Structures are given as C-alpha cells and as structure tokens.
PDB file of C-alpha atoms in Angstrom:
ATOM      1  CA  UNK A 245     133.224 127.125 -13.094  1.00 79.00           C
ATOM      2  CA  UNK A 246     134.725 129.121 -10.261  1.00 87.00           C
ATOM      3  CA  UNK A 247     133.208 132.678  -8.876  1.00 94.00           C
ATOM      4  CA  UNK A 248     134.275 134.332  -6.312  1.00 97.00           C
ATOM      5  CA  UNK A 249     131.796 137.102  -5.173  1.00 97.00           C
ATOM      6  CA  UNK A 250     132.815 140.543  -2.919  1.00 97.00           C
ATOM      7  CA  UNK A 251     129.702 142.077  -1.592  1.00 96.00           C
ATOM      8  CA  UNK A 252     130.862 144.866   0.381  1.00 97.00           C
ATOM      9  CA  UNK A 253     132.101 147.686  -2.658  1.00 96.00           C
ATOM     10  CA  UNK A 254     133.661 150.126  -0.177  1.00 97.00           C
ATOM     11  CA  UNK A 255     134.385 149.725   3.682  1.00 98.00           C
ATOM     12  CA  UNK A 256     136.344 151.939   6.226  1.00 98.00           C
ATOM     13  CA  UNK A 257     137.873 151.482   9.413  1.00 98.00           C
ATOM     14  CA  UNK A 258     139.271 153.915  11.930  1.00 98.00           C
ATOM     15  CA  UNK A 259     143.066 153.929  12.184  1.00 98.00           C
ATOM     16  CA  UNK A 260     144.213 151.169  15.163  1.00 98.00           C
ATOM     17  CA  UNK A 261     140.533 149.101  15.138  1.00 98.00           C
ATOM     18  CA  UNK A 262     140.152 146.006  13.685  1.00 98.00           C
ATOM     19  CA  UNK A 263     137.768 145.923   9.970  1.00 98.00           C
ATOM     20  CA  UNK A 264     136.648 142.048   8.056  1.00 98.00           C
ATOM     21  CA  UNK A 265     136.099 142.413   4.457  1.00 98.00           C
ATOM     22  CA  UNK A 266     133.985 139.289   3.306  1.00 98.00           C
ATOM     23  CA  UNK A 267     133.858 137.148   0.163  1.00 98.00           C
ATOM     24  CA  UNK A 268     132.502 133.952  -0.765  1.00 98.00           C
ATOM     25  CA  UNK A 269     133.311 131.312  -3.574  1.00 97.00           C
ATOM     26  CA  UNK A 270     131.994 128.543  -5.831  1.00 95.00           C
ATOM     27  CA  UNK A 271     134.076 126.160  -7.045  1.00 91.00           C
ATOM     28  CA  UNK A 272     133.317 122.685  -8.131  1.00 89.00           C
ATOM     29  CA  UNK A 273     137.054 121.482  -7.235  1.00 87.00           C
ATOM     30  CA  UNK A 274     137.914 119.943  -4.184  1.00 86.00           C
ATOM     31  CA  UNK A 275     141.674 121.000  -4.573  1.00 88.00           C
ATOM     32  CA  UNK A 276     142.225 124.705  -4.964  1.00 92.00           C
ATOM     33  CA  UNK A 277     143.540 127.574  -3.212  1.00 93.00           C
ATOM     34  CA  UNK A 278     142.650 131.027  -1.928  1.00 95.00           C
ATOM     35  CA  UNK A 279     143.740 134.256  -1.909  1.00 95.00           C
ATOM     36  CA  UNK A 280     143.577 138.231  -0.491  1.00 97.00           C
ATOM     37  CA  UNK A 281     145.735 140.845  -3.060  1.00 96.00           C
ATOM     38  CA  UNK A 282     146.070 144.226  -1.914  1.00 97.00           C
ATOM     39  CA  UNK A 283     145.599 147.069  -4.698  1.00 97.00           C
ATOM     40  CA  UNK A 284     147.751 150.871  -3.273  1.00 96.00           C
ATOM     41  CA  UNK A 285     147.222 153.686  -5.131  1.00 93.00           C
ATOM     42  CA  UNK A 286     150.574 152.685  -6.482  1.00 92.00           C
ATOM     43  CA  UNK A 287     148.294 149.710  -8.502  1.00 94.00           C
ATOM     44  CA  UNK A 288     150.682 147.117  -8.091  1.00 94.00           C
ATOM     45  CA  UNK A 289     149.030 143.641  -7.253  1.00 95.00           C
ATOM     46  CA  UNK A 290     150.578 142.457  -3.702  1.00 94.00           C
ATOM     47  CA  UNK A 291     149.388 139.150  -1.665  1.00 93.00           C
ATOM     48  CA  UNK A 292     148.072 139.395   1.416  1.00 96.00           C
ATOM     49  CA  UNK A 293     147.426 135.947   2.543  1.00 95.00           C
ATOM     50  CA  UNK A 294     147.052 132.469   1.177  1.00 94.00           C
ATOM     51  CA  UNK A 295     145.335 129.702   2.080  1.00 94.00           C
ATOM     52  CA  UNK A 296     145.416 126.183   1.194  1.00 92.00           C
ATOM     53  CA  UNK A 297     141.738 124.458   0.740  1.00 92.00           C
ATOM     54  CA  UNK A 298     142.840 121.364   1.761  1.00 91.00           C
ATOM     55  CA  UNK A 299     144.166 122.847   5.257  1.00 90.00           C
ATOM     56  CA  UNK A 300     141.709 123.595   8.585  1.00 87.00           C
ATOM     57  CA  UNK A 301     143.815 126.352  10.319  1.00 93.00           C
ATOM     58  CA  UNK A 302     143.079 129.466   9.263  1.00 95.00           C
ATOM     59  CA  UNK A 303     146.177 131.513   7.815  1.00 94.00           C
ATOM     60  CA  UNK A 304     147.545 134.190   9.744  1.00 95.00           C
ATOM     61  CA  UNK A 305     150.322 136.643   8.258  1.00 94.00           C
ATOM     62  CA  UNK A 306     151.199 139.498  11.243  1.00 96.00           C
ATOM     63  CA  UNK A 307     148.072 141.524  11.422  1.00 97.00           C
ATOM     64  CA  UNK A 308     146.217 140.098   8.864  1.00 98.00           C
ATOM     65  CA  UNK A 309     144.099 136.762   8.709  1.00 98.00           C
ATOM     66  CA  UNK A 310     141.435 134.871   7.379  1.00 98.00           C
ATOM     67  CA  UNK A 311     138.164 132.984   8.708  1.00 97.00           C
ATOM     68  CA  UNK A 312     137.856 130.019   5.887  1.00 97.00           C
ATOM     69  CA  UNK A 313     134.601 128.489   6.043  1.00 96.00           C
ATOM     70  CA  UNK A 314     135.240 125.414   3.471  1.00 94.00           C
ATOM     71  CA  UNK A 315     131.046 123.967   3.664  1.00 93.00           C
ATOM     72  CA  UNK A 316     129.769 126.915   3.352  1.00 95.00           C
ATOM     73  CA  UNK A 317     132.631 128.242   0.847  1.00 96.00           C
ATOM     74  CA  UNK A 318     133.380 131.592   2.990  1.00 97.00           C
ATOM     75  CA  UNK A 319     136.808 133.229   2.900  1.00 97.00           C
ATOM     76  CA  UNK A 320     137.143 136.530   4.874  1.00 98.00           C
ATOM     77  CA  UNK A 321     140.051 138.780   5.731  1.00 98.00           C
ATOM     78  CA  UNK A 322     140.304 140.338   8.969  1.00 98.00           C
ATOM     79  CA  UNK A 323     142.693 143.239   9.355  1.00 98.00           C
ATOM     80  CA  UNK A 324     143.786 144.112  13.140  1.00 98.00           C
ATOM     81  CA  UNK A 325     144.964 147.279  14.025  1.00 98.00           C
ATOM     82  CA  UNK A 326     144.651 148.989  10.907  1.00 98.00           C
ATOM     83  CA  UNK A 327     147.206 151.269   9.785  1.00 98.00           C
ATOM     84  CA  UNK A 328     146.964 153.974   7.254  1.00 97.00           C
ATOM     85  CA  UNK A 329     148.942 152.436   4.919  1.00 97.00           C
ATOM     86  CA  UNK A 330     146.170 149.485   4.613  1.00 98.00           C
ATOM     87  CA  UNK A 331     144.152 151.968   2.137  1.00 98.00           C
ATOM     88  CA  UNK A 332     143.569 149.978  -0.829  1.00 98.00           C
ATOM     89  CA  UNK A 333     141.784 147.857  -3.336  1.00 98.00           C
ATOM     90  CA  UNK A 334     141.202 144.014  -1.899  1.00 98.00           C
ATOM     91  CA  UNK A 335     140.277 141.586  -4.343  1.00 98.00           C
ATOM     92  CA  UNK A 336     139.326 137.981  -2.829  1.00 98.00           C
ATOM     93  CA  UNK A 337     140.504 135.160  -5.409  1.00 96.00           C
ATOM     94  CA  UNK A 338     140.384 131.774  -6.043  1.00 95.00           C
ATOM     95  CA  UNK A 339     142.476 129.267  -8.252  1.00 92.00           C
ATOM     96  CA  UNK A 340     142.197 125.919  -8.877  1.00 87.00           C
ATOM     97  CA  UNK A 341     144.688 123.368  -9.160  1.00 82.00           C
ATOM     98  CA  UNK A 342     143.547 122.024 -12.278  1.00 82.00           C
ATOM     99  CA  UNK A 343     143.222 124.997 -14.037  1.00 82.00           C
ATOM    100  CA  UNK A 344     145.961 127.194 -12.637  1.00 82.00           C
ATOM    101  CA  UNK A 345     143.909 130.101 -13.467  1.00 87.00           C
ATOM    102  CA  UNK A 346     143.542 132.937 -10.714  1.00 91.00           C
ATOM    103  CA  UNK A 347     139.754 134.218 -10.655  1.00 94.00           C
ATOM    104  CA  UNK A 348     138.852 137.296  -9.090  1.00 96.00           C
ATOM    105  CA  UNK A 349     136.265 139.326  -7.503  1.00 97.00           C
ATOM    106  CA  UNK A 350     134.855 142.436  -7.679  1.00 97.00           C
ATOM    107  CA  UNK A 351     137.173 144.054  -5.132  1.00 97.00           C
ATOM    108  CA  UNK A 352     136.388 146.060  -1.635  1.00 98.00           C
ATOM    109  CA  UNK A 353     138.271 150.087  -1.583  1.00 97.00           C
ATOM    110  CA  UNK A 354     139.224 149.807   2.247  1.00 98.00           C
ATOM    111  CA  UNK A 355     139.600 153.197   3.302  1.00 98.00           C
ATOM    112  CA  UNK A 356     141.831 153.767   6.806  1.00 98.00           C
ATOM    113  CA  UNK A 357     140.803 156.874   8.843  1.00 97.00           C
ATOM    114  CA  UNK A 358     143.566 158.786  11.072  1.00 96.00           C
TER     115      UNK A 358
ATOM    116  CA  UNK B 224     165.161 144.924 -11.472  1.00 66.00           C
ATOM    117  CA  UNK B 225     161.165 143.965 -11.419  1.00 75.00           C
ATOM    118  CA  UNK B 226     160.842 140.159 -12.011  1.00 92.00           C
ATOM    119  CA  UNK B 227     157.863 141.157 -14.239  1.00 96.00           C
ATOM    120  CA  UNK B 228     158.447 144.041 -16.748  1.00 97.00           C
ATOM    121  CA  UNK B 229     154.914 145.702 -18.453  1.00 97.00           C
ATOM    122  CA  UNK B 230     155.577 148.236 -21.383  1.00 97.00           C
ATOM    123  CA  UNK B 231     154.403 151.077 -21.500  1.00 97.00           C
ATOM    124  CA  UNK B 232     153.555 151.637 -17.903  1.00 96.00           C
ATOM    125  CA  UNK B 233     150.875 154.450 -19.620  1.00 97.00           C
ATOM    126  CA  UNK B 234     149.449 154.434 -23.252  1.00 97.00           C
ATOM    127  CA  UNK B 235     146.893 156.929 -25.073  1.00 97.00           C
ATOM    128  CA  UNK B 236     146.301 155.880 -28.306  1.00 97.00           C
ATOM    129  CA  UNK B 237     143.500 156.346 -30.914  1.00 97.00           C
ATOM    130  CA  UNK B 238     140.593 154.114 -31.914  1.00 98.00           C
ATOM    131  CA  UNK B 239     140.863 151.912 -34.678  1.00 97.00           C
ATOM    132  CA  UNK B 240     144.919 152.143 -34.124  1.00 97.00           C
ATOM    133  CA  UNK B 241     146.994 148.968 -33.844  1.00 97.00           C
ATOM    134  CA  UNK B 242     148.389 148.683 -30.379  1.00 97.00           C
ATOM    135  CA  UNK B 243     151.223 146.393 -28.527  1.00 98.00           C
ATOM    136  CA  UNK B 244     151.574 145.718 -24.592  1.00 98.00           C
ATOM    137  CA  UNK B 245     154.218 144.044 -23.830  1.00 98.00           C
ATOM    138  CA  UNK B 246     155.576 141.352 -20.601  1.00 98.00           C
ATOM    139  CA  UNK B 247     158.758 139.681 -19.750  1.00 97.00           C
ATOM    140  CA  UNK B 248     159.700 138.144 -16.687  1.00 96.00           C
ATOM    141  CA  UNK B 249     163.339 137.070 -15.019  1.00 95.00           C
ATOM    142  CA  UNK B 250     161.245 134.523 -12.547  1.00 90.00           C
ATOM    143  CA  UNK B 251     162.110 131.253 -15.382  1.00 90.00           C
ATOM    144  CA  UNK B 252     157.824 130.158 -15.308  1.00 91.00           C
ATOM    145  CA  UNK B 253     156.208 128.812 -17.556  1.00 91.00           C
ATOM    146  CA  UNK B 254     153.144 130.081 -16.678  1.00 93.00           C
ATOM    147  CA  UNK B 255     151.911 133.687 -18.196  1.00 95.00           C
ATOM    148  CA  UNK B 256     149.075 135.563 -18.063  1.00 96.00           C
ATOM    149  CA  UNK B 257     147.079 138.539 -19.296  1.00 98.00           C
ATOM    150  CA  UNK B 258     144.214 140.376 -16.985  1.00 98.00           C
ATOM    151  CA  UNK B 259     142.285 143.443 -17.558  1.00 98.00           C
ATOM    152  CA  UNK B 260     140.825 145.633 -14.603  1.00 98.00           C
ATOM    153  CA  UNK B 261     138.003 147.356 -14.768  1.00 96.00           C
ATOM    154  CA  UNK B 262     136.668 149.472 -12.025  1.00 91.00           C
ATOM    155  CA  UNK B 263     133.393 147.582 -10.362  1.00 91.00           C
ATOM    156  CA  UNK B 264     134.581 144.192 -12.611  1.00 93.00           C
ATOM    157  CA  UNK B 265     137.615 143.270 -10.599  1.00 94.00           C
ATOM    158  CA  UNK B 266     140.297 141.392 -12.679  1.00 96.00           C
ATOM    159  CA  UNK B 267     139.460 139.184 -15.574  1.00 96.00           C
ATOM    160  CA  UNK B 268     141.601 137.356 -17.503  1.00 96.00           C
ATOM    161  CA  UNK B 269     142.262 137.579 -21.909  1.00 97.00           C
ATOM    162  CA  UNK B 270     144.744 135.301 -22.231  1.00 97.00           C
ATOM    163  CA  UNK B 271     146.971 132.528 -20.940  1.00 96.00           C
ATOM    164  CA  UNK B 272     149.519 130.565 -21.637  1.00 95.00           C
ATOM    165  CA  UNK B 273     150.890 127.765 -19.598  1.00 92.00           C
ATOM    166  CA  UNK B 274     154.282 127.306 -22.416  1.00 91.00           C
ATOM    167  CA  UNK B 275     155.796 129.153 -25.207  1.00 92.00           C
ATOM    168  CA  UNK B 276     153.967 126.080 -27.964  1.00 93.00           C
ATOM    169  CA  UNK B 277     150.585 126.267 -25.822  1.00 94.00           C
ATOM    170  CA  UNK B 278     148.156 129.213 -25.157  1.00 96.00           C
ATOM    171  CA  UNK B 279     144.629 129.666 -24.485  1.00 95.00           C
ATOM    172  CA  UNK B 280     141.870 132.330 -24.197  1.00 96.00           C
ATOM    173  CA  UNK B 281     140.655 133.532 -21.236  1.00 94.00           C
ATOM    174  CA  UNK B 282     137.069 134.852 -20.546  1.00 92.00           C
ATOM    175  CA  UNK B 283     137.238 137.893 -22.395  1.00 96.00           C
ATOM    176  CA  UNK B 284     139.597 137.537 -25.115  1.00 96.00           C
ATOM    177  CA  UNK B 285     137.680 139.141 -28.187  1.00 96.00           C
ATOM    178  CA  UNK B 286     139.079 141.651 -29.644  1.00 96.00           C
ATOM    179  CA  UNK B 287     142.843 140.622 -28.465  1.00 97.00           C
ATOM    180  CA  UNK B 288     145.295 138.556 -30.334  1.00 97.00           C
ATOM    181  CA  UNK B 289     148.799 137.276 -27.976  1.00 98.00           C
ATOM    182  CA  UNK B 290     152.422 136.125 -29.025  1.00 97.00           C
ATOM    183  CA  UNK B 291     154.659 134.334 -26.712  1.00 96.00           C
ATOM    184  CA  UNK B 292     158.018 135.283 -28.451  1.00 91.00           C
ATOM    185  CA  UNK B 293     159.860 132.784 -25.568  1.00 94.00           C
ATOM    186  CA  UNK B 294     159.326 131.652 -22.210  1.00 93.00           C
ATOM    187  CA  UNK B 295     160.144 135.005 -20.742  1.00 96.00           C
ATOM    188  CA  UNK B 296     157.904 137.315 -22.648  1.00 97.00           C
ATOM    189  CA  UNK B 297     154.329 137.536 -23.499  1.00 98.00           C
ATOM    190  CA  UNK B 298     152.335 140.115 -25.424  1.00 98.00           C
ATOM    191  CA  UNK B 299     149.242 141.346 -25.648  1.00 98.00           C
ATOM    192  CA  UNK B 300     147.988 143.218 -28.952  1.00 98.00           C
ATOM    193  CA  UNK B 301     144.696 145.159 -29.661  1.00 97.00           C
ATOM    194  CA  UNK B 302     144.389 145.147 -33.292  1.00 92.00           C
ATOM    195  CA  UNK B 303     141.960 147.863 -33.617  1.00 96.00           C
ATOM    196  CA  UNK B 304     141.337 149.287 -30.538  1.00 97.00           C
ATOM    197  CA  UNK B 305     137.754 150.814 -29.269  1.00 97.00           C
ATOM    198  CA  UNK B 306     137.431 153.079 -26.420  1.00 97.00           C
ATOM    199  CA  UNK B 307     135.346 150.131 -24.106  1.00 96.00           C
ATOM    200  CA  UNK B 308     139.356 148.613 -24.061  1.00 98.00           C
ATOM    201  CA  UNK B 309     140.008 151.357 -21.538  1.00 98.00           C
ATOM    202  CA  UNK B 310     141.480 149.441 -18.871  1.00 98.00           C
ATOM    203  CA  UNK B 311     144.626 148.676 -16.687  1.00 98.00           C
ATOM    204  CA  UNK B 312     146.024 146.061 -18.213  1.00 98.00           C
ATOM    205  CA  UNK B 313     148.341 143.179 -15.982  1.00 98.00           C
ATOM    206  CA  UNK B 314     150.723 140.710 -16.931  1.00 98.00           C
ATOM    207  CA  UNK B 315     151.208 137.924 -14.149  1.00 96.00           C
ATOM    208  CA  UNK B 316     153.428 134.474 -13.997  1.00 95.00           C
ATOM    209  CA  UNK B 317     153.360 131.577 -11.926  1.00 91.00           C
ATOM    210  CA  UNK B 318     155.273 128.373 -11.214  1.00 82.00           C
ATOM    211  CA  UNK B 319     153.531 125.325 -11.808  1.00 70.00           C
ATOM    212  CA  UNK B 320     154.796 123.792  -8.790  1.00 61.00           C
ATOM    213  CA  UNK B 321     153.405 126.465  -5.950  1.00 64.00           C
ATOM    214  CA  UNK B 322     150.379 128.488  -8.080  1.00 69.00           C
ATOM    215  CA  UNK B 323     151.938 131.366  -6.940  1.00 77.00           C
ATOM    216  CA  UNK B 324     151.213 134.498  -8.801  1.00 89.00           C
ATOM    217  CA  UNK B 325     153.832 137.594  -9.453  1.00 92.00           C
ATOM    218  CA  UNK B 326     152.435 140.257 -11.132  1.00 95.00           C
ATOM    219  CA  UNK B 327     153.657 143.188 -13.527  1.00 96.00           C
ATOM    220  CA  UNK B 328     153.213 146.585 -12.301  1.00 95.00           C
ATOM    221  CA  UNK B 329     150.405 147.453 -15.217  1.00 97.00           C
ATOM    222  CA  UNK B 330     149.607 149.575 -18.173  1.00 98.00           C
ATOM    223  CA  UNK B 331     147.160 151.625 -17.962  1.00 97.00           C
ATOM    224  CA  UNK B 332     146.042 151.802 -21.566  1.00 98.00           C
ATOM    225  CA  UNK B 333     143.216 154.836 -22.644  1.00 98.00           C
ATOM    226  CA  UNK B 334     141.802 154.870 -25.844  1.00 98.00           C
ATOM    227  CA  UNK B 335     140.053 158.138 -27.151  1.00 97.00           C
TER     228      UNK B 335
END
C-alpha cells in the first residue's frame, strides 16, 4: 500500500527567503510518480511540481523544486524567494502507475510573512 | 468554462437527509474521482472510477453510494447524511496516458 507522510503541520517563512517543506513515502511499486499541490484560501487544488520516479534529476518549475531521495523514499519541496502569494495548504502525494490512484498526505499550512 | 464542474460549490443540509454532489468534466477522461478533505487528514479518496461500466471504492467509502451517468459526469450521494460527513468534498479526472490530475473547485458540504 502507498503512504505518504507530512511531518511538519504548519511552517513559515519570511517574505524573499527560501523555506523546504518535507515528506516521505512508502510505496511497494517501482513505477510511480510524485507530486506537490498547492491549497489558497481560494481551495482549489493546483500542482506545483511533478516528478517522475523513474528519473534522477530533480524537477525544477521557476522558484520551486524538489530534492527526491528514491532509497530512502524522500520527496521535499523547496520554495526560493517566497512570495506572499505562496500562503497555502501543501499536500505531498504519490500515485502509482498501476493503480492510478493519487494518495495524499496530511498537508503543511505554509504561512509567508511580509 | 472550468474543465471540472462541482455542484453546489456550498451545501448545509440536515442529518438523516438524502444528499447529491455532483461532477462533470469537458477534459474527455476516463478517469474520475471522489476525495474528501478533512482538516489534519489531508485528502482521501471514496470513490473511483476508471470508465462509465467500471467503478470502485476508495478507502473510505461507507456511507456513500456513486453513479457515473456518462463519461463526463460523476456523482457522489450521501444517503443519510451524519454530521462526521462534514467535509470539502473534490471531484478530480485524469488521463490514463499522463496520470495527470485536474481537479474540481469543491463543495464544501456541512451537515447540522
């Protein structure tokens, strides 16, 4: 079965720094894919980043990008200069390609101070 | 127009009262979905259904029954709701081919 664990409940960062929210995984598949949503107050479910199991490089989109740690099934975001409008809900997820189903963590409320 | 439509986007209704969420989708998957968020739980998912002849329950699925009417719309239905189905409520697709996820926009359903 696949879990995907978010330790850190609530984090915040100072406007223009740089903040790494942290999950970790379990997955018995060696195919699969993973995933950072962003949650605005506005609730709609946008993707962050995506990243391919299968593929070393980390993913990078603009200011945002992952460290994947496949052995030791690590899959943090890392958010440079941080802008106000990055307050929100991150959820970490995973999906396998068997399964196609997405499966979420907890969540981390990233709050972005001026 | 959204590629996934949720209705309503807000719901109170009453315990023990029937109750009808609804999803349909302009992005032509196959793939559907039904999640429920719960603050401190994350996202877990009720149902899915990967074509309109094939559907499945999720990890949480009692006390929900789904209908896929066709391959664009999905719905959820709480036959006798209870106040612990407080919850946002999200309908998501996805193509088989790239596992990528679109979401609807929510309902945020309340039950007093």
């Amino acid at each position: 079965a696949q879990t995907v664990t978010q330790s850190q409940p609530e984090m915040s960062v100072q406007e223009a720094e740089t903040v790494t929210l942290s999950c970790t995984y379990d997955t018995s598949e060696n195919n699969y894919y993973l995933f950072w949503y962003k949650q605005p107050p506005s609730r709609q479910m946008i993707l962050v980043i995506r990243q391919e199991a299968y593929k070393q490089q980390n993913a990078t989109e603009n200011r945002f990008s992952v460290n994947f740690q496949k052995a030791a099934k690590s899959f943090s975001l890392k958010i440079s200069d941080s802008q106000l409008g990055d307050t929100a809900m991150y959820f970490c997820a995973s999906l396998s390609y068997n399964t196609d189903k997405l499966i979420f963590g907890t969540g981390t409320r990233l709050q972005v101070f001026p | 127009d959204a590629d996934v439509t949720q209705t309503p986007r807000n719901r109170i209704t009453k315990t023990g009262k029937r109750i009808m969420l609804e999803c349909s989708q302009t992005k032509g998957h196959d793939r559907m979905y039904w999640y429920r968020q719960d603050p401190g739980l994350g996202l877990r998912l009720i149902y899915y259904s990967f074509d309109v002849k094939d559907i499945n329950k999720g990890e949480i699925s009692d006390g929900y029954s789904v209908s896929r009417q066709a391959q664009a719309k999905f719905s959820l239905s709480l036959e006798s709701a209870i106040p612990n189905q407080t919850a946002l409520y999200f309908c998501a697709t996805s193509a088989a081919e790239n596992y990528g996820y679109t979401f609807g926009s929510g309902t945020r359903l309340t039950v007093v």
